PDB file of C-alpha atoms in Angstrom:
ATOM      1  CA  MET J   1       4.169 112.392  62.382  1.00 95.00           C
ATOM      2  CA  ARG J   2       7.018 114.938  61.411  1.00 98.00           C
ATOM      3  CA  VAL J   3       8.830 113.469  58.229  1.00 98.00           C
ATOM      4  CA  LEU J   4      12.100 114.574  56.863  1.00 98.00           C
ATOM      5  CA  VAL J   5      12.451 113.498  52.889  1.00 98.00           C
ATOM      6  CA  THR J   6      15.843 114.073  51.539  1.00 98.00           C
ATOM      7  CA  GLY J   7      15.905 114.521  47.649  1.00 97.00           C
ATOM      8  CA  SER J   8      11.926 115.999  48.433  1.00 96.00           C
ATOM      9  CA  ALA J   9      12.771 118.479  44.939  1.00 94.00           C
ATOM     10  CA  GLY J  10      13.500 115.309  42.655  1.00 93.00           C
ATOM     11  CA  PHE J  11      10.989 113.343  40.587  1.00 94.00           C
ATOM     12  CA  ILE J  12       9.712 111.174  42.872  1.00 96.00           C
ATOM     13  CA  GLY J  13      10.138 112.892  46.016  1.00 97.00           C
ATOM     14  CA  SER J  14       7.966 115.577  44.665  1.00 97.00           C
ATOM     15  CA  HIS J  15       5.485 113.361  44.789  1.00 98.00           C
ATOM     16  CA  VAL J  16       6.225 112.056  48.061  1.00 98.00           C
ATOM     17  CA  ILE J  17       5.790 115.185  50.298  1.00 98.00           C
ATOM     18  CA  GLU J  18       2.702 116.527  48.302  1.00 98.00           C
ATOM     19  CA  GLU J  19       1.021 112.896  49.432  1.00 98.00           C
ATOM     20  CA  PHE J  20       2.575 113.340  52.749  1.00 98.00           C
ATOM     21  CA  ARG J  21       0.664 117.188  53.208  1.00 98.00           C
ATOM     22  CA  ALA J  22      -2.409 115.762  52.082  1.00 98.00           C
ATOM     23  CA  HIS J  23      -2.637 112.930  54.489  1.00 98.00           C
ATOM     24  CA  GLY J  24      -1.930 115.640  57.362  1.00 98.00           C
ATOM     25  CA  HIS J  25       2.034 114.562  57.716  1.00 98.00           C
ATOM     26  CA  GLU J  26       4.656 117.199  58.711  1.00 98.00           C
ATOM     27  CA  VAL J  27       7.294 117.732  56.071  1.00 98.00           C
ATOM     28  CA  ARG J  28      10.773 118.893  56.361  1.00 97.00           C
ATOM     29  CA  LEU J  29      12.545 118.571  53.725  1.00 97.00           C
ATOM     30  CA  LEU J  30      16.304 118.467  52.587  1.00 97.00           C
ATOM     31  CA  ASP J  31      17.535 118.435  48.843  1.00 95.00           C
ATOM     32  CA  LEU J  32      20.985 119.492  47.066  1.00 91.00           C
ATOM     33  CA  ARG J  33      19.246 121.765  44.799  1.00 88.00           C
ATOM     34  CA  SER J  34      18.587 123.878  47.587  1.00 87.00           C
ATOM     35  CA  GLY J  35      22.220 123.526  48.435  1.00 87.00           C
ATOM     36  CA  GLU J  36      21.599 120.865  51.204  1.00 92.00           C
ATOM     37  CA  ASP J  37      23.814 118.153  51.083  1.00 96.00           C
ATOM     38  CA  VAL J  38      22.726 114.351  52.932  1.00 97.00           C
ATOM     39  CA  ARG J  39      26.391 113.942  52.388  1.00 97.00           C
ATOM     40  CA  ASP J  40      27.023 116.651  55.121  1.00 97.00           C
ATOM     41  CA  ALA J  41      26.667 115.412  58.443  1.00 98.00           C
ATOM     42  CA  VAL J  42      25.790 119.286  60.040  1.00 97.00           C
ATOM     43  CA  THR J  43      22.923 119.658  57.698  1.00 97.00           C
ATOM     44  CA  VAL J  44      21.903 116.068  58.298  1.00 98.00           C
ATOM     45  CA  ALA J  45      21.991 117.027  62.452  1.00 98.00           C
ATOM     46  CA  ARG J  46      19.550 119.779  62.002  1.00 97.00           C
ATOM     47  CA  CYS J  47      17.225 118.517  60.074  1.00 97.00           C
ATOM     48  CA  LEU J  48      16.842 115.426  62.128  1.00 98.00           C
ATOM     49  CA  LEU J  49      16.090 117.995  65.054  1.00 97.00           C
ATOM     50  CA  GLY J  50      12.593 116.590  66.255  1.00 97.00           C
ATOM     51  CA  VAL J  51      11.908 114.489  63.230  1.00 98.00           C
ATOM     52  CA  ASP J  52       9.752 110.797  63.785  1.00 98.00           C
ATOM     53  CA  ALA J  53      10.973 109.508  60.535  1.00 98.00           C
ATOM     54  CA  VAL J  54      13.094 109.854  57.274  1.00 98.00           C
ATOM     55  CA  CYS J  55      11.925 108.910  54.119  1.00 98.00           C
ATOM     56  CA  HIS J  56      15.139 108.861  52.189  1.00 98.00           C
ATOM     57  CA  GLN J  57      14.532 109.228  48.351  1.00 98.00           C
ATOM     58  CA  ALA J  58      18.462 111.299  47.273  1.00 96.00           C
ATOM     59  CA  ALA J  59      20.168 109.480  44.906  1.00 94.00           C
ATOM     60  CA  LYS J  60      22.235 109.401  41.824  1.00 92.00           C
ATOM     61  CA  VAL J  61      19.742 107.316  39.323  1.00 87.00           C
ATOM     62  CA  GLY J  62      20.676 105.839  36.233  1.00 78.00           C
ATOM     63  CA  LEU J  63      22.277 102.792  34.993  1.00 69.00           C
ATOM     64  CA  GLY J  64      25.811 104.975  34.603  1.00 67.00           C
ATOM     65  CA  VAL J  65      27.506 105.450  31.347  1.00 62.00           C
ATOM     66  CA  ASP J  66      31.017 104.124  32.415  1.00 74.00           C
ATOM     67  CA  VAL J  67      33.215 102.624  34.897  1.00 82.00           C
ATOM     68  CA  SER J  68      34.289 106.774  35.741  1.00 84.00           C
ATOM     69  CA  ASP J  69      30.692 107.063  37.072  1.00 87.00           C
ATOM     70  CA  LEU J  70      31.603 105.001  39.903  1.00 91.00           C
ATOM     71  CA  PRO J  71      32.334 107.599  42.720  1.00 94.00           C
ATOM     72  CA  ALA J  72      29.680 109.755  41.859  1.00 94.00           C
ATOM     73  CA  TYR J  73      27.603 106.475  42.616  1.00 94.00           C
ATOM     74  CA  ALA J  74      29.118 105.659  46.017  1.00 96.00           C
ATOM     75  CA  SER J  75      29.524 109.325  46.869  1.00 97.00           C
ATOM     76  CA  ALA J  76      25.269 110.182  46.128  1.00 96.00           C
ATOM     77  CA  ASN J  77      24.185 107.116  46.990  1.00 97.00           C
ATOM     78  CA  VAL J  78      26.538 105.334  49.475  1.00 98.00           C
ATOM     79  CA  LEU J  79      27.864 107.518  51.525  1.00 98.00           C
ATOM     80  CA  GLY J  80      25.068 110.123  51.186  1.00 98.00           C
ATOM     81  CA  THR J  81      23.272 106.865  53.345  1.00 98.00           C
ATOM     82  CA  ALA J  82      26.132 106.515  55.433  1.00 98.00           C
ATOM     83  CA  VAL J  83      25.576 109.860  56.782  1.00 98.00           C
ATOM     84  CA  LEU J  84      22.026 109.818  57.304  1.00 98.00           C
ATOM     85  CA  LEU J  85      22.476 106.467  59.111  1.00 98.00           C
ATOM     86  CA  ALA J  86      24.379 107.805  61.324  1.00 98.00           C
ATOM     87  CA  GLY J  87      22.535 111.211  61.721  1.00 98.00           C
ATOM     88  CA  MET J  88      19.704 109.259  62.776  1.00 98.00           C
ATOM     89  CA  ALA J  89      21.344 107.142  65.132  1.00 98.00           C
ATOM     90  CA  GLY J  90      22.113 110.021  66.816  1.00 97.00           C
ATOM     91  CA  ALA J  91      19.173 111.651  66.872  1.00 98.00           C
ATOM     92  CA  GLY J  92      17.094 108.713  67.930  1.00 97.00           C
ATOM     93  CA  VAL J  93      14.899 108.575  65.018  1.00 98.00           C
ATOM     94  CA  ARG J  94      14.420 104.950  64.711  1.00 97.00           C
ATOM     95  CA  ARG J  95      12.154 104.712  61.355  1.00 97.00           C
ATOM     96  CA  LEU J  96      13.005 104.963  57.677  1.00 98.00           C
ATOM     97  CA  VAL J  97      11.375 104.397  54.685  1.00 98.00           C
ATOM     98  CA  LEU J  98      14.109 103.663  51.989  1.00 98.00           C
ATOM     99  CA  ALA J  99      13.565 104.172  48.001  1.00 98.00           C
ATOM    100  CA  SER J 100      15.304 101.355  46.768  1.00 98.00           C
ATOM    101  CA  SER J 101      15.435  99.736  43.412  1.00 96.00           C
ATOM    102  CA  MET J 102      14.308  96.313  41.598  1.00 95.00           C
ATOM    103  CA  VAL J 103      17.874  96.303  39.714  1.00 93.00           C
ATOM    104  CA  VAL J 104      18.915  95.028  43.026  1.00 95.00           C
ATOM    105  CA  TYR J 105      18.000  91.717  41.340  1.00 94.00           C
ATOM    106  CA  GLY J 106      19.886  92.034  38.366  1.00 90.00           C
ATOM    107  CA  GLU J 107      18.172  89.547  35.654  1.00 90.00           C
ATOM    108  CA  GLY J 108      13.991  88.660  36.707  1.00 91.00           C
ATOM    109  CA  ALA J 109      13.109  84.746  37.603  1.00 94.00           C
ATOM    110  CA  TYR J 110      13.510  82.582  34.760  1.00 96.00           C
ATOM    111  CA  ASP J 111      12.795  78.479  34.709  1.00 96.00           C
ATOM    112  CA  CYS J 112      14.259  76.207  32.139  1.00 97.00           C
ATOM    113  CA  ALA J 113      12.047  73.122  30.666  1.00 96.00           C
ATOM    114  CA  ALA J 114      14.755  70.483  31.751  1.00 97.00           C
ATOM    115  CA  HIS J 115      15.997  71.629  34.949  1.00 97.00           C
ATOM    116  CA  GLY J 116      13.426  74.544  36.272  1.00 97.00           C
ATOM    117  CA  ARG J 117      14.459  77.899  38.152  1.00 95.00           C
ATOM    118  CA  VAL J 118      18.237  78.775  36.970  1.00 95.00           C
ATOM    119  CA  ARG J 119      19.672  82.017  37.459  1.00 92.00           C
ATOM    120  CA  PRO J 120      21.235  82.951  34.037  1.00 92.00           C
ATOM    121  CA  GLY J 121      24.634  85.292  33.834  1.00 87.00           C
ATOM    122  CA  PRO J 122      25.573  88.753  32.091  1.00 88.00           C
ATOM    123  CA  ARG J 123      24.611  88.183  28.260  1.00 91.00           C
ATOM    124  CA  ALA J 124      27.394  87.607  26.525  1.00 91.00           C
ATOM    125  CA  GLU J 125      28.367  90.789  24.181  1.00 94.00           C
ATOM    126  CA  GLU J 126      28.998  88.085  21.236  1.00 95.00           C
ATOM    127  CA  ASP J 127      25.104  86.880  21.435  1.00 95.00           C
ATOM    128  CA  LEU J 128      24.001  90.560  21.684  1.00 96.00           C
ATOM    129  CA  ALA J 129      25.356  91.405  18.829  1.00 97.00           C
ATOM    130  CA  ALA J 130      23.955  88.726  16.923  1.00 97.00           C
ATOM    131  CA  GLY J 131      20.936  89.789  17.993  1.00 97.00           C
ATOM    132  CA  ARG J 132      20.507  86.836  20.591  1.00 96.00           C
ATOM    133  CA  PHE J 133      18.562  88.568  23.190  1.00 97.00           C
ATOM    134  CA  GLU J 134      17.104  85.941  25.437  1.00 96.00           C
ATOM    135  CA  PRO J 135      19.116  84.675  28.235  1.00 94.00           C
ATOM    136  CA  ARG J 136      20.089  80.930  28.051  1.00 94.00           C
ATOM    137  CA  CYS J 137      20.402  78.215  30.558  1.00 96.00           C
ATOM    138  CA  PRO J 138      23.774  77.762  31.992  1.00 95.00           C
ATOM    139  CA  LEU J 139      22.980  74.276  32.314  1.00 96.00           C
ATOM    140  CA  CYS J 140      21.976  73.339  29.127  1.00 96.00           C
ATOM    141  CA  GLY J 141      21.775  76.362  26.895  1.00 94.00           C
ATOM    142  CA  ALA J 142      17.859  76.418  26.096  1.00 95.00           C
ATOM    143  CA  VAL J 143      15.968  79.373  25.837  1.00 92.00           C
ATOM    144  CA  LEU J 144      14.288  80.013  29.200  1.00 95.00           C
ATOM    145  CA  THR J 145      10.731  80.928  29.981  1.00 95.00           C
ATOM    146  CA  PRO J 146      10.901  84.239  32.357  1.00 94.00           C
ATOM    147  CA  GLY J 147       8.842  84.663  35.600  1.00 94.00           C
ATOM    148  CA  THR J 148       8.192  86.978  38.548  1.00 95.00           C
ATOM    149  CA  VAL J 149      10.425  87.859  40.814  1.00 95.00           C
ATOM    150  CA  GLY J 150       9.511  87.956  44.869  1.00 96.00           C
ATOM    151  CA  GLU J 151      11.368  90.425  47.572  1.00 97.00           C
ATOM    152  CA  ASP J 152      13.315  87.228  48.859  1.00 95.00           C
ATOM    153  CA  ALA J 153      15.388  86.167  45.202  1.00 93.00           C
ATOM    154  CA  PRO J 154      18.648  86.535  45.513  1.00 92.00           C
ATOM    155  CA  VAL J 155      20.187  89.612  44.276  1.00 94.00           C
ATOM    156  CA  ASP J 156      22.561  90.580  41.838  1.00 91.00           C
ATOM    157  CA  PRO J 157      23.528  94.055  40.588  1.00 90.00           C
ATOM    158  CA  ARG J 158      24.856  94.365  37.624  1.00 85.00           C
ATOM    159  CA  ASN J 159      26.137  98.226  37.486  1.00 86.00           C
ATOM    160  CA  ALA J 160      27.110 100.736  39.149  1.00 89.00           C
ATOM    161  CA  TYR J 161      23.754 102.676  40.412  1.00 91.00           C
ATOM    162  CA  ALA J 162      22.674  98.518  41.187  1.00 92.00           C
ATOM    163  CA  ASP J 163      25.546  98.369  43.503  1.00 93.00           C
ATOM    164  CA  SER J 164      24.885 101.693  45.421  1.00 96.00           C
ATOM    165  CA  LYS J 165      21.108 100.501  45.661  1.00 96.00           C
ATOM    166  CA  LEU J 166      22.172  97.533  47.319  1.00 97.00           C
ATOM    167  CA  ALA J 167      24.766  99.111  49.504  1.00 98.00           C
ATOM    168  CA  GLN J 168      21.866 101.445  50.663  1.00 98.00           C
ATOM    169  CA  GLU J 169      19.600  98.110  51.799  1.00 98.00           C
ATOM    170  CA  HIS J 170      22.609  96.562  53.165  1.00 98.00           C
ATOM    171  CA  LEU J 171      23.920 100.081  55.430  1.00 98.00           C
ATOM    172  CA  ALA J 172      19.990 100.302  56.490  1.00 98.00           C
ATOM    173  CA  ALA J 173      19.865  96.691  57.440  1.00 98.00           C
ATOM    174  CA  SER J 174      23.048  97.190  60.051  1.00 98.00           C
ATOM    175  CA  TRP J 175      21.581 100.603  61.260  1.00 98.00           C
ATOM    176  CA  ALA J 176      18.378  98.238  62.083  1.00 97.00           C
ATOM    177  CA  ARG J 177      20.031  95.731  63.385  1.00 97.00           C
ATOM    178  CA  THR J 178      22.461  98.694  65.851  1.00 97.00           C
ATOM    179  CA  THR J 179      19.538 100.436  66.587  1.00 97.00           C
ATOM    180  CA  GLY J 180      16.297  98.632  67.084  1.00 96.00           C
ATOM    181  CA  GLY J 181      15.204 100.780  64.548  1.00 97.00           C
ATOM    182  CA  THR J 182      12.972  99.886  61.474  1.00 96.00           C
ATOM    183  CA  VAL J 183      13.443 100.220  57.858  1.00 97.00           C
ATOM    184  CA  LEU J 184      10.645  99.560  54.735  1.00 98.00           C
ATOM    185  CA  ALA J 185      13.033  99.216  51.610  1.00 98.00           C
ATOM    186  CA  LEU J 186      10.946 100.174  48.831  1.00 98.00           C
ATOM    187  CA  ARG J 187      12.054  98.514  45.316  1.00 98.00           C
ATOM    188  CA  TYR J 188      10.744 100.568  42.833  1.00 97.00           C
ATOM    189  CA  HIS J 189      10.175  99.137  39.255  1.00 95.00           C
ATOM    190  CA  ASN J 190      10.082 101.374  36.048  1.00 93.00           C
ATOM    191  CA  VAL J 191       8.970 104.872  37.926  1.00 95.00           C
ATOM    192  CA  TYR J 192       7.413 107.228  35.163  1.00 94.00           C
ATOM    193  CA  GLY J 193       5.351 109.863  34.947  1.00 95.00           C
ATOM    194  CA  PRO J 194       4.806 114.042  35.337  1.00 93.00           C
ATOM    195  CA  ARG J 195       8.041 115.551  36.656  1.00 92.00           C
ATOM    196  CA  MET J 196      10.675 112.399  35.563  1.00 90.00           C
ATOM    197  CA  PRO J 197      14.005 113.847  34.272  1.00 83.00           C
ATOM    198  CA  ARG J 198      14.801 114.377  30.669  1.00 77.00           C
ATOM    199  CA  ASP J 199      17.636 114.908  28.059  1.00 63.00           C
ATOM    200  CA  THR J 200      20.119 113.273  30.176  1.00 59.00           C
ATOM    201  CA  PRO J 201      22.130 110.318  30.000  1.00 53.00           C
ATOM    202  CA  TYR J 202      20.484 109.080  33.029  1.00 51.00           C
ATOM    203  CA  ALA J 203      16.867 109.626  32.354  1.00 62.00           C
ATOM    204  CA  GLY J 204      14.683 106.680  32.209  1.00 82.00           C
ATOM    205  CA  VAL J 205      13.530 104.971  29.139  1.00 89.00           C
ATOM    206  CA  ALA J 206       9.489 106.221  29.361  1.00 92.00           C
ATOM    207  CA  ALA J 207      11.892 109.943  29.605  1.00 91.00           C
ATOM    208  CA  ILE J 208      13.717 109.286  26.750  1.00 91.00           C
ATOM    209  CA  PHE J 209      11.137 107.851  24.255  1.00 94.00           C
ATOM    210  CA  ARG J 210       9.127 110.911  24.558  1.00 93.00           C
ATOM    211  CA  SER J 211      11.752 113.556  24.460  1.00 92.00           C
ATOM    212  CA  ALA J 212      12.614 111.999  20.682  1.00 94.00           C
ATOM    213  CA  LEU J 213       8.901 112.369  19.955  1.00 95.00           C
ATOM    214  CA  GLU J 214       9.027 116.412  21.012  1.00 93.00           C
ATOM    215  CA  ARG J 215      11.507 116.841  18.844  1.00 94.00           C
ATOM    216  CA  GLY J 216       9.484 115.342  15.869  1.00 96.00           C
ATOM    217  CA  ALA J 217      12.272 111.935  16.135  1.00 97.00           C
ATOM    218  CA  ALA J 218      10.748 108.345  16.192  1.00 97.00           C
ATOM    219  CA  PRO J 219      11.878 106.295  19.716  1.00 96.00           C
ATOM    220  CA  ARG J 220      14.212 103.927  19.379  1.00 97.00           C
ATOM    221  CA  VAL J 221      14.093 101.090  21.145  1.00 97.00           C
ATOM    222  CA  PHE J 222      16.835  98.655  21.714  1.00 97.00           C
ATOM    223  CA  GLU J 223      17.262  95.073  21.164  1.00 97.00           C
ATOM    224  CA  ASP J 224      13.964  93.729  19.852  1.00 97.00           C
ATOM    225  CA  GLY J 225      12.069  95.497  21.976  1.00 97.00           C
ATOM    226  CA  GLY J 226      11.224  92.449  24.273  1.00 97.00           C
ATOM    227  CA  GLN J 227      12.336  93.184  27.237  1.00 96.00           C
ATOM    228  CA  ARG J 228       9.677  92.735  29.712  1.00 96.00           C
ATOM    229  CA  ARG J 229       9.538  95.529  32.121  1.00 95.00           C
ATOM    230  CA  ASP J 230       6.621  96.700  35.181  1.00 95.00           C
ATOM    231  CA  PHE J 231       5.530 100.676  34.783  1.00 96.00           C
ATOM    232  CA  VAL J 232       4.619 101.931  37.821  1.00 96.00           C
ATOM    233  CA  HIS J 233       2.965 105.891  37.733  1.00 97.00           C
ATOM    234  CA  VAL J 234       5.487 108.185  40.488  1.00 97.00           C
ATOM    235  CA  ARG J 235       1.620 109.001  42.353  1.00 98.00           C
ATOM    236  CA  ASP J 236       0.901 104.921  42.851  1.00 98.00           C
ATOM    237  CA  VAL J 237       4.579 104.754  44.071  1.00 98.00           C
ATOM    238  CA  ALA J 238       4.300 108.276  46.023  1.00 98.00           C
ATOM    239  CA  ARG J 239       1.232 106.832  47.786  1.00 98.00           C
ATOM    240  CA  ALA J 240       3.331 103.414  48.281  1.00 98.00           C
ATOM    241  CA  ASN J 241       5.552 105.919  50.579  1.00 98.00           C
ATOM    242  CA  LEU J 242       2.850 107.046  52.569  1.00 98.00           C
ATOM    243  CA  LEU J 243       1.491 103.829  52.915  1.00 98.00           C
ATOM    244  CA  ALA J 244       4.917 102.526  54.307  1.00 98.00           C
ATOM    245  CA  LEU J 245       5.240 105.401  56.599  1.00 98.00           C
ATOM    246  CA  GLU J 246       1.958 104.485  58.076  1.00 97.00           C
ATOM    247  CA  ALA J 247       1.988 101.018  57.960  1.00 95.00           C
ATOM    248  CA  ALA J 248       3.177  99.153  61.446  1.00 84.00           C
ATOM    249  CA  GLY J 249       6.158  97.954  59.611  1.00 75.00           C
ATOM    250  CA  PRO J 250       8.451  94.483  60.379  1.00 80.00           C
ATOM    251  CA  ARG J 251       9.772  94.170  63.507  1.00 80.00           C
ATOM    252  CA  LEU J 252      12.053  96.217  65.612  1.00 85.00           C
ATOM    253  CA  GLY J 253      16.104  95.698  63.932  1.00 90.00           C
ATOM    254  CA  GLU J 254      14.601  94.225  60.659  1.00 93.00           C
ATOM    255  CA  LEU J 255      14.651  96.062  56.995  1.00 96.00           C
ATOM    256  CA  ARG J 256      11.998  94.719  55.217  1.00 97.00           C
ATOM    257  CA  ALA J 257      11.824  94.878  51.236  1.00 97.00           C
ATOM    258  CA  TYR J 258       8.821  95.463  49.099  1.00 98.00           C
ATOM    259  CA  ASN J 259       8.624  95.587  45.440  1.00 98.00           C
ATOM    260  CA  ILE J 260       6.272  98.163  44.434  1.00 98.00           C
ATOM    261  CA  ALA J 261       5.057  97.531  41.129  1.00 97.00           C
ATOM    262  CA  SER J 262       1.642  97.481  38.494  1.00 96.00           C
ATOM    263  CA  GLY J 263       1.992  94.181  38.798  1.00 94.00           C
ATOM    264  CA  GLU J 264       0.906  94.065  35.158  1.00 94.00           C
ATOM    265  CA  PRO J 265       3.767  93.949  33.136  1.00 94.00           C
ATOM    266  CA  ARG J 266       4.196  95.559  29.158  1.00 96.00           C
ATOM    267  CA  THR J 267       7.382  95.256  26.902  1.00 97.00           C
ATOM    268  CA  VAL J 268       8.929  98.420  26.122  1.00 96.00           C
ATOM    269  CA  GLY J 269       8.398  97.910  22.960  1.00 97.00           C
ATOM    270  CA  GLU J 270       4.972  98.185  23.613  1.00 97.00           C
ATOM    271  CA  MET J 271       5.484 101.232  26.443  1.00 97.00           C
ATOM    272  CA  ALA J 272       6.862 103.039  22.922  1.00 97.00           C
ATOM    273  CA  VAL J 273       4.077 102.447  21.003  1.00 97.00           C
ATOM    274  CA  ALA J 274       1.755 103.560  23.428  1.00 97.00           C
ATOM    275  CA  LEU J 275       3.583 106.690  24.002  1.00 96.00           C
ATOM    276  CA  ALA J 276       3.951 107.180  20.373  1.00 97.00           C
ATOM    277  CA  GLU J 277       0.546 106.970  19.896  1.00 96.00           C
ATOM    278  CA  ALA J 278      -1.132 108.893  22.669  1.00 96.00           C
ATOM    279  CA  TYR J 279       1.216 111.961  21.604  1.00 95.00           C
ATOM    280  CA  GLY J 280       1.111 111.475  17.938  1.00 94.00           C
ATOM    281  CA  GLY J 281       3.680 109.831  16.552  1.00 88.00           C
ATOM    282  CA  PRO J 282       6.103 109.086  15.091  1.00 96.00           C
ATOM    283  CA  ALA J 283       6.097 105.230  15.343  1.00 97.00           C
ATOM    284  CA  PRO J 284       8.980 103.615  17.340  1.00 97.00           C
ATOM    285  CA  THR J 285      11.800 102.110  15.054  1.00 98.00           C
ATOM    286  CA  VAL J 286      13.401  98.977  16.266  1.00 98.00           C
ATOM    287  CA  THR J 287      17.083  99.234  16.501  1.00 97.00           C
ATOM    288  CA  GLY J 288      18.792  96.038  17.453  1.00 97.00           C
ATOM    289  CA  GLU J 289      20.864  97.913  19.417  1.00 96.00           C
ATOM    290  CA  TYR J 290      22.098  96.811  22.938  1.00 95.00           C
ATOM    291  CA  ARG J 291      23.732  98.232  26.150  1.00 88.00           C
ATOM    292  CA  LEU J 292      25.884  95.999  28.185  1.00 84.00           C
ATOM    293  CA  GLY J 293      24.778  95.395  31.695  1.00 77.00           C
ATOM    294  CA  ASP J 294      21.164  96.166  30.765  1.00 86.00           C
ATOM    295  CA  VAL J 295      18.862  92.893  31.847  1.00 90.00           C
ATOM    296  CA  ARG J 296      16.072  91.637  29.705  1.00 95.00           C
ATOM    297  CA  HIS J 297      13.342  90.841  31.973  1.00 95.00           C
ATOM    298  CA  ILE J 298      12.785  91.737  35.576  1.00 93.00           C
ATOM    299  CA  VAL J 299       9.256  91.476  36.753  1.00 92.00           C
ATOM    300  CA  ALA J 300       7.554  92.283  39.448  1.00 90.00           C
ATOM    301  CA  ALA J 301       5.350  90.146  42.489  1.00 92.00           C
ATOM    302  CA  PRO J 302       3.812  92.732  43.891  1.00 94.00           C
ATOM    303  CA  ASP J 303       1.919  90.539  46.661  1.00 96.00           C
ATOM    304  CA  ARG J 304       3.979  91.435  50.037  1.00 97.00           C
ATOM    305  CA  ALA J 305       3.075  94.919  49.210  1.00 97.00           C
ATOM    306  CA  ARG J 306      -0.425  94.131  48.611  1.00 97.00           C
ATOM    307  CA  THR J 307      -0.878  91.413  51.709  1.00 97.00           C
ATOM    308  CA  GLU J 308       1.672  93.796  54.274  1.00 96.00           C
ATOM    309  CA  LEU J 309       1.404  97.531  53.211  1.00 97.00           C
ATOM    310  CA  GLY J 310      -2.543  97.377  51.247  1.00 97.00           C
ATOM    311  CA  PHE J 311      -0.779  98.745  48.235  1.00 98.00           C
ATOM    312  CA  ARG J 312      -2.172  97.951  44.372  1.00 96.00           C
ATOM    313  CA  SER J 313      -1.390 100.684  42.242  1.00 96.00           C
ATOM    314  CA  THR J 314      -4.687 102.710  40.239  1.00 97.00           C
ATOM    315  CA  VAL J 315      -3.407 104.414  37.646  1.00 97.00           C
ATOM    316  CA  SER J 316      -3.689 102.422  34.080  1.00 96.00           C
ATOM    317  CA  PHE J 317      -1.109 101.533  31.613  1.00 96.00           C
ATOM    318  CA  GLU J 318      -3.535 103.388  28.964  1.00 96.00           C
ATOM    319  CA  ASP J 319      -3.751 106.338  31.084  1.00 97.00           C
ATOM    320  CA  GLY J 320      -0.620 106.954  32.488  1.00 96.00           C
ATOM    321  CA  MET J 321       1.404 106.713  28.779  1.00 96.00           C
ATOM    322  CA  ALA J 322      -1.986 109.177  27.539  1.00 95.00           C
ATOM    323  CA  GLU J 323      -0.895 111.284  30.762  1.00 95.00           C
ATOM    324  CA  PHE J 324       2.729 111.062  30.191  1.00 95.00           C
ATOM    325  CA  ALA J 325       2.952 112.037  26.692  1.00 93.00           C
ATOM    326  CA  THR J 326       1.524 115.394  26.935  1.00 88.00           C
ATOM    327  CA  ARG J 327       1.913 116.451  30.680  1.00 78.00           C
ATOM    328  CA  PRO J 328       5.555 117.822  31.805  1.00 65.00           C
TER     329      PRO J 328
END
């Protein structure tokens, strides 16, 4: 299959193209680093000639620093996706693998002992400042029990990046309905591994911790370190893209979402300890600091990807963190 990969020089995109090529697919590259912008309709039209499918990885990532980031996220992620989809419609390309994100869910799934499954709102700054980090029941105020979030959970984006990723899904779904195309939206959880961006306000937490260790500083763990996440290795994510590319996929005219995760959640504190131990110290420091817009727990139910795509993570948390601690 001939596949256009956008964001091909990026952290995840570079692993995706290696996986595609290793399995016999012809890959065409489009990346801003090489002077080709997915927001440029002429460039997109040229890159789509003769293509069978598109794997859309290009995006501005991270949670954003403040409101001034809104135009940049809307331009890179929303406008870029719109231009790409319009080009695909004109070129007759009808298959899309879309890099989405677990951030579209907002907070994860929670249960109240008295009220069952509930949806807590954003955590109040006064609670965070007082060290009360766990979301509470919006009906009775009780501390909630976190659960796993499935693909059919209501979406509730809570920052500029999350808004833009959900907008990508909505645009892709509209494109699929209009053109009869198919979209497999891979909602990545916390991806880490070699080539991860570093030393930038938009870097992931694993890269921030490793950068601190390389400076000889202790990783600074926000809140109490009890935030639960699912850390999935980038090579597993690349394989998920291959499986999505080759899968039968949803019915024509549909978008189908998949959680791409390890299925073995860890706390941010546990991740910091594992990384520091693999690197050789210093030990993490739990600071009690917080960021408005961060969610407390977001843990995936990856059953759909396993059942429909045949996806299972293969890189263990221990092995992945040991590699990441020492490999650029």
